[in-house]
Coordinates of C-alpha atoms and ligand atoms in Angstrom, one line a residue:
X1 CA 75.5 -29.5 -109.1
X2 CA 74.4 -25.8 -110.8
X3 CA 71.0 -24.7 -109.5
X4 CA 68.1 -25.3 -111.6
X5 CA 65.9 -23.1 -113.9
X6 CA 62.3 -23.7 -114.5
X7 CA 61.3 -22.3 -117.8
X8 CA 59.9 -23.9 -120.8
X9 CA 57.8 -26.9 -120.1
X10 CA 59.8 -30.2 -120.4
X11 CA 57.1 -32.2 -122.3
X12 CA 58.7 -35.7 -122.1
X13 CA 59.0 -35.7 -118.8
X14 CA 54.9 -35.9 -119.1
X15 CA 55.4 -39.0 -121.9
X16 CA 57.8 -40.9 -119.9
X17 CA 55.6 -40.5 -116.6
X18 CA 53.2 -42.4 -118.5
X19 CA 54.7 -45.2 -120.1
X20 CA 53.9 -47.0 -117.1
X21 CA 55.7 -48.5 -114.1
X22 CA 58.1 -51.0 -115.8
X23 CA 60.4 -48.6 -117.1
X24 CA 63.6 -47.6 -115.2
X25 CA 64.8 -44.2 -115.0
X26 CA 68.7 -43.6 -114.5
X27 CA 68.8 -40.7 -111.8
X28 CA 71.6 -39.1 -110.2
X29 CA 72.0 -36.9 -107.0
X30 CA 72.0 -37.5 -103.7
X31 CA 67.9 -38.8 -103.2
X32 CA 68.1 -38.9 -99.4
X33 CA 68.9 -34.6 -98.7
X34 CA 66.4 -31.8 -99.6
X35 CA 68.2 -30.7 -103.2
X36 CA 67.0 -34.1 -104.3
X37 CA 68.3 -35.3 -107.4
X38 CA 67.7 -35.3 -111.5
X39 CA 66.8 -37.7 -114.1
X40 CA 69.3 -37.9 -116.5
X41 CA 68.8 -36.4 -119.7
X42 CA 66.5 -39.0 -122.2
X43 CA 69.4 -39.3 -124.9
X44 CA 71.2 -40.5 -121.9
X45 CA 69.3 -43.4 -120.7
X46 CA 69.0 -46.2 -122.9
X47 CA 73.0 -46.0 -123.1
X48 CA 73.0 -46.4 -119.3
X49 CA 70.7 -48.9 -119.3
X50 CA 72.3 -50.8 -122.3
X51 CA 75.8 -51.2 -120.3
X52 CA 74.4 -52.0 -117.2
X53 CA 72.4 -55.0 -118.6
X54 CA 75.4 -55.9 -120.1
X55 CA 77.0 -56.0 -116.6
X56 CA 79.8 -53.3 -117.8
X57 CA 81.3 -51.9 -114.9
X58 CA 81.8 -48.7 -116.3
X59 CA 79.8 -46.5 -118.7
X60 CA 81.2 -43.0 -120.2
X61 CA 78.5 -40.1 -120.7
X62 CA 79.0 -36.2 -121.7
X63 CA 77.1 -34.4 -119.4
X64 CA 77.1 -30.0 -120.5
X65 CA 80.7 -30.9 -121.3
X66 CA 81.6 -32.8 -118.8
X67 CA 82.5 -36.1 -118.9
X68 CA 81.4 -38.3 -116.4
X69 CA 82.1 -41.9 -115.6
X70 CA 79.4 -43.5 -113.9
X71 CA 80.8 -46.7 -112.2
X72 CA 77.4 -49.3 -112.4
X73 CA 79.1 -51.2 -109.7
X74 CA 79.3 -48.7 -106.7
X75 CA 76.9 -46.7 -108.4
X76 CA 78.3 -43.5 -108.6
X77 CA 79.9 -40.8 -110.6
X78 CA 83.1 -41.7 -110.5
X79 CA 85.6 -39.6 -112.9
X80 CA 88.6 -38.2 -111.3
X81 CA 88.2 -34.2 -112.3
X82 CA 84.7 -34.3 -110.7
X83 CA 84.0 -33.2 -107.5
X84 CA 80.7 -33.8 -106.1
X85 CA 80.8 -37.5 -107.2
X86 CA 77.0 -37.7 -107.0
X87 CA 75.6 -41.2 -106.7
X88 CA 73.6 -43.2 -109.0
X89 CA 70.8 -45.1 -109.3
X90 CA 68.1 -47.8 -111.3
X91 CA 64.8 -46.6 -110.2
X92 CA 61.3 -47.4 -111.3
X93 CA 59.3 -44.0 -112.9
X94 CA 56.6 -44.5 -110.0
X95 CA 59.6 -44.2 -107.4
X96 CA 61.0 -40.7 -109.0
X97 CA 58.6 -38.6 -106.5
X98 CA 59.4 -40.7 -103.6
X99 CA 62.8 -40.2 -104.2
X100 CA 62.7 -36.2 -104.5
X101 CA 63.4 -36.3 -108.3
X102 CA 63.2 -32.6 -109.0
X103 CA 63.6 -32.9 -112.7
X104 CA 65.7 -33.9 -116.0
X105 CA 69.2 -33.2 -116.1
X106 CA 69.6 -29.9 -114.2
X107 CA 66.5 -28.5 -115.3
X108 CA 63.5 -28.6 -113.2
X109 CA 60.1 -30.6 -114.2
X110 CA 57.8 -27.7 -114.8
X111 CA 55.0 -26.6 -113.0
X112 CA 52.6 -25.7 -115.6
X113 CA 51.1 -27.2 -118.4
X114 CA 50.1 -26.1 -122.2
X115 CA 53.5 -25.4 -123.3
X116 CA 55.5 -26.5 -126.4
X117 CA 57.6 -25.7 -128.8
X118 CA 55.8 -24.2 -131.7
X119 CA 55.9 -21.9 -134.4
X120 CA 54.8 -18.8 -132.4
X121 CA 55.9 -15.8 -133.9
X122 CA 58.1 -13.6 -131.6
X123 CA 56.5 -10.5 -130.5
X124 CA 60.3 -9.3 -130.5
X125 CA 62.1 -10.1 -134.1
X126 CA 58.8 -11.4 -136.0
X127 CA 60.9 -14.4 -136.8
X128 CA 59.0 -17.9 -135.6
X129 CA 60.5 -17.9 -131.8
X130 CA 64.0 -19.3 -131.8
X131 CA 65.0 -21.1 -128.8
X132 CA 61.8 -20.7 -127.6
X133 CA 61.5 -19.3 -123.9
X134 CA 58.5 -18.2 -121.4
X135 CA 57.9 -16.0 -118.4
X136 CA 57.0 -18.2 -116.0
X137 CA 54.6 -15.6 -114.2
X138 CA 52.9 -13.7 -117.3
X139 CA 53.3 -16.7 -119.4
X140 CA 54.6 -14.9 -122.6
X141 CA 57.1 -16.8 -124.9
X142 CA 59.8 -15.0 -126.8
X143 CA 63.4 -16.6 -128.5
X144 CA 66.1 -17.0 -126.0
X145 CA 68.0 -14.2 -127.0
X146 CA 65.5 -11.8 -128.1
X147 CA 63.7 -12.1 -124.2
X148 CA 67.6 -11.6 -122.9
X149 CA 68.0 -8.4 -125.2
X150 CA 65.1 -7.0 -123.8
X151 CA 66.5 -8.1 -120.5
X152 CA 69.3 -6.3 -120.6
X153 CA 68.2 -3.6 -122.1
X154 CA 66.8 -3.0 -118.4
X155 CA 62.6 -3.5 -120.1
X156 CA 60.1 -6.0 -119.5
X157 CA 58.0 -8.2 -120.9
X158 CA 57.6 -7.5 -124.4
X159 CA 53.8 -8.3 -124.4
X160 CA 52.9 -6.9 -121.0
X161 CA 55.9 -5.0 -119.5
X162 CA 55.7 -7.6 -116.4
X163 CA 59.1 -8.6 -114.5
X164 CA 61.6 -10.9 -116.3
X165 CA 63.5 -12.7 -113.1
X166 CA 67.6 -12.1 -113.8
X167 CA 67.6 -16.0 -112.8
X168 CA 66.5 -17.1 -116.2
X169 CA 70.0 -15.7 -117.7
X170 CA 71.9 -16.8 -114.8
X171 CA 74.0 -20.4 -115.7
X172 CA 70.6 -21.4 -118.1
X173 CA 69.8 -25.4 -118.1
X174 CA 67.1 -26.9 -120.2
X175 CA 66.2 -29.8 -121.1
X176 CA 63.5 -29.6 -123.5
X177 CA 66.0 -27.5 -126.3
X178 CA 67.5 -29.3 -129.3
X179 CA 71.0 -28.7 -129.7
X180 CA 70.6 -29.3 -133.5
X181 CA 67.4 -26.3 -133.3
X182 CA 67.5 -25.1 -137.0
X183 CA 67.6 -21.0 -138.2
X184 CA 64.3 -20.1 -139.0
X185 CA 63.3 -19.9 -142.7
X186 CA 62.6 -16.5 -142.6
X187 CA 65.3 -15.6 -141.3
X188 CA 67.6 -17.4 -144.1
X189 CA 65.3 -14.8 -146.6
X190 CA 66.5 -11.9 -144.7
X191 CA 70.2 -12.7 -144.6
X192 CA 70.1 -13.2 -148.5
X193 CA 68.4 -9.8 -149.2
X194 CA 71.0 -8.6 -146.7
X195 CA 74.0 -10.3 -147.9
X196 CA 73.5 -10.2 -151.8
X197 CA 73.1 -13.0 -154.3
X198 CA 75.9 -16.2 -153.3
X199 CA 77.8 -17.0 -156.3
X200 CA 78.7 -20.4 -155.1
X201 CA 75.0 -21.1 -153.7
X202 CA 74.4 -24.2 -155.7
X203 CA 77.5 -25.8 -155.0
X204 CA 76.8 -26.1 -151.5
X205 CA 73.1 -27.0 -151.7
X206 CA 74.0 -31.0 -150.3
X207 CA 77.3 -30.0 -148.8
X208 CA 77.5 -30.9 -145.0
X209 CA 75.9 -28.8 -142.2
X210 CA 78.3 -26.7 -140.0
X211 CA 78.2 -25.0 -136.6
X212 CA 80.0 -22.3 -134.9
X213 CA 81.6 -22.3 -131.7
X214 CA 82.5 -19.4 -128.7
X215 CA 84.4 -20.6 -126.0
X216 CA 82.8 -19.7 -122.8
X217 CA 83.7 -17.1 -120.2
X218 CA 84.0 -20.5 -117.8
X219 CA 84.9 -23.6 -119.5
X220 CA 84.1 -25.3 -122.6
X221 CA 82.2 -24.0 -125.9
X222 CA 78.6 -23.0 -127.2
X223 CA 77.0 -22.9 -130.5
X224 CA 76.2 -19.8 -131.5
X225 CA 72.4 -18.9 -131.5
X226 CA 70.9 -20.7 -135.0
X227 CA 70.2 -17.1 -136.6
X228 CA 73.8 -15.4 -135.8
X229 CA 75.4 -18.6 -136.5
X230 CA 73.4 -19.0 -139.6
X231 CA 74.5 -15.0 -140.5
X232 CA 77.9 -15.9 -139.4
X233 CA 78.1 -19.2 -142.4
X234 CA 76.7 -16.8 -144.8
X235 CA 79.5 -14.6 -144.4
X236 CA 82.0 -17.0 -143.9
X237 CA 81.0 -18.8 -147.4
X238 CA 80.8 -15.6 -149.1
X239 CA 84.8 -15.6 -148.3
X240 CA 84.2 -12.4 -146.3
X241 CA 87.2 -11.3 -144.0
X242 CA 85.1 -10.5 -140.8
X243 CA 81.3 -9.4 -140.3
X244 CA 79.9 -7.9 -137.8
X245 CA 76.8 -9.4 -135.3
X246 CA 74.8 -8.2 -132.6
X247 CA 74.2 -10.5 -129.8
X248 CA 72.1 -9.0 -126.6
X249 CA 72.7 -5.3 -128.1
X250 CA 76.2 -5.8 -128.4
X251 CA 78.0 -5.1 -131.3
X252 CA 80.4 -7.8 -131.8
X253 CA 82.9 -8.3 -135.0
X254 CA 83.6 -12.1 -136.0
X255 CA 87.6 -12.5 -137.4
X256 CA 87.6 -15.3 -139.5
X257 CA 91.2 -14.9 -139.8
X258 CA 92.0 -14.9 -136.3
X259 CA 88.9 -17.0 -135.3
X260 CA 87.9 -14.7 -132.6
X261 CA 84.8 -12.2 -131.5
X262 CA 86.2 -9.7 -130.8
X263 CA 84.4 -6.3 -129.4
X264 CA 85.5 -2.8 -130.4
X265 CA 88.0 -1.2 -127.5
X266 CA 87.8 -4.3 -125.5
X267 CA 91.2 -6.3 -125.2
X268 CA 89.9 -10.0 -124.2
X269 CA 88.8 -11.8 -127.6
X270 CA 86.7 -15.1 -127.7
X271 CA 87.9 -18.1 -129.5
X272 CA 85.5 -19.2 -132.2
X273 CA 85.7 -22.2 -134.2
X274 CA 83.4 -23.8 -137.3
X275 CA 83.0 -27.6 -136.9
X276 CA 80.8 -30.4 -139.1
X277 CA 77.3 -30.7 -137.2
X278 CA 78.1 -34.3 -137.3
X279 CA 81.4 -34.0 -135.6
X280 CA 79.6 -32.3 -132.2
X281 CA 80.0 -36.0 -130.7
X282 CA 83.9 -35.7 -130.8
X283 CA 83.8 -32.5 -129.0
X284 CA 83.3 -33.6 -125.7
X285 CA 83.7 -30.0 -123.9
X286 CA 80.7 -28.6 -125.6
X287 CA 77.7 -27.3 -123.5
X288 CA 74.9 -26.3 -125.8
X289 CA 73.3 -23.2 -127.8
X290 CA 73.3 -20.0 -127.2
X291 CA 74.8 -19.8 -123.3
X292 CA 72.0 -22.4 -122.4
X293 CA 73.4 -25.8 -121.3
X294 CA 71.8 -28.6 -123.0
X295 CA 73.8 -31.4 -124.5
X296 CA 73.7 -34.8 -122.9
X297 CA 75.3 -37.8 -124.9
X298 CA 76.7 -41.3 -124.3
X299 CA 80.4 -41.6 -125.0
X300 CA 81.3 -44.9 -124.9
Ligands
LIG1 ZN1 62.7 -13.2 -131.4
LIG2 ZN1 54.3 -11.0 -120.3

């Protein structure tokens, strides 16, 4: 199992604490050592629960683009490419502390309280915080990537030059981040004053919603971050043969025409790709957004 982050505040953890002690909460891990074990993730459950009231004796999830089968019989993961095979099990909400639970799906519960996702503006880009992520000691909350940048970059907190732990970049889990997160607004302003008018603008207006892929340095693929994906569409619609984005101060130069990101004097290229949002289902070895794991869904 990765190791756990412990940023951002999972806030339905809170909500499905209190709904009570007749619920049951599908968990995984191994409850009787120390590392404990996870809830799985909340689009997750009632698909569990569904086929094992049904008496099914399997049931197929996607879990950070892996699939996992979780036999309801022996109760355990039981898909041949996985190796930890962690077990299983039914458990009421008031057993979860009893039982170590340590959080949702790979993410720890948080600590502190207070926190959601709002429209904060981000100390860093001025944009309403994308992704939105905070310090866990000075409690500051900056996008994803923005907080990275500055990471990198070898500074601190933005707000109040305080320590920003390497572990928060290292393997990211959350559970608390839609996948589907939209580009902010203002953002989408920018780009046109950037880009120029888009002759073909209103023939699009209703056409479907697409994402963009990387392939990962590991395994698998990530959506691009909503604002460079959303600069990426922009230029792709506009027929453009390649554009170039910065991700973490990195300039980077996306070839539509060889699908690839590709950075200048550097020979290893990343496979990009452009799918339908609504075929992210079918793509069962895809992660989440922006380097962060965070998709979770049934299969079958
Ligand atoms: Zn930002
Ligand atoms: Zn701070």
């Amino acid at each position: 199992m990765a190791p756990a982050t412990s940023f951002g505040k999972i806030e339905w953890f809170q909500t499905s604490k209190k709904e009570g002690n007749s619920r049951f909460i599908w968990i995984y891990g191994n409850p009787t050592i120390k590392s404990g074990c996870y809830e799985f993730h909340p689009d997750l459950q009632d698909h569990i629960e569904e086929a094992y009231l049904a008496e099914k004796k399997t049931c197929k999830v996607s879990v950070f683009g892996t699939v996992w089968t979780l036999d309801l019989k022996n109760m355990k993961e039981s898909s041949k490419t996985s190796k930890a095979k962690p077990e299983i099990r039914r458990v009421r909400t008031s057993q979860l502390k009893k039982l170590k639970c340590i959080g949702v799906a790979g993410a720890k519960y948080a600590k502190t309280s207070g926190f959601q996702q709002s429209d904060d503006i981000c100390a860093v880009c001025y944009d309403p915080s994308t992704i939105p992520t905070r310090i866990e000691k000075c409690g500051h909350i900056f996008c994803f990537l923005c907080l990275k940048t500055n990471y990198i970059l070898g500074n601190g907190c933005p707000t109040c030059r305080g320590a920003i732990p390497y572990s928060m970049f290292q393997k990211p889990i959350r559970a608390d981040i839609d996948f589907h997160i939209e580009c902010p607004l203002e953002y989408a302003v920018d780009c046109a004053k950037m880009l120029g008018p888009d002759p073909k603008k209103s023939e699009r207006e209703s056409s479907e919603k697409y994402y963009w892929l990387y392939q990962s340095n590991h395994s698998g693929w990530f959506r691009y971050d909503p604002k460079t994906e959303y600069f990426i569409e922009e230029n792709f619609k506009r027929k453009n043969k390649s554009c170039e984005v910065y991700i973490c101060g990195l300039k980077m130069t996306i070839n539509f025409k060889r699908s690839t990101q590709e950075i200048q004097g550097k020979i290893r290229k990343r496979k990009i790709k452009r799918i339908a949002a609504s075929d992210v289902y079918k793509q069962h070895d895809l992660k989440g957004i922006a380097g962060i794991r965070t998709l979770n869904y049934p299969i079958s």
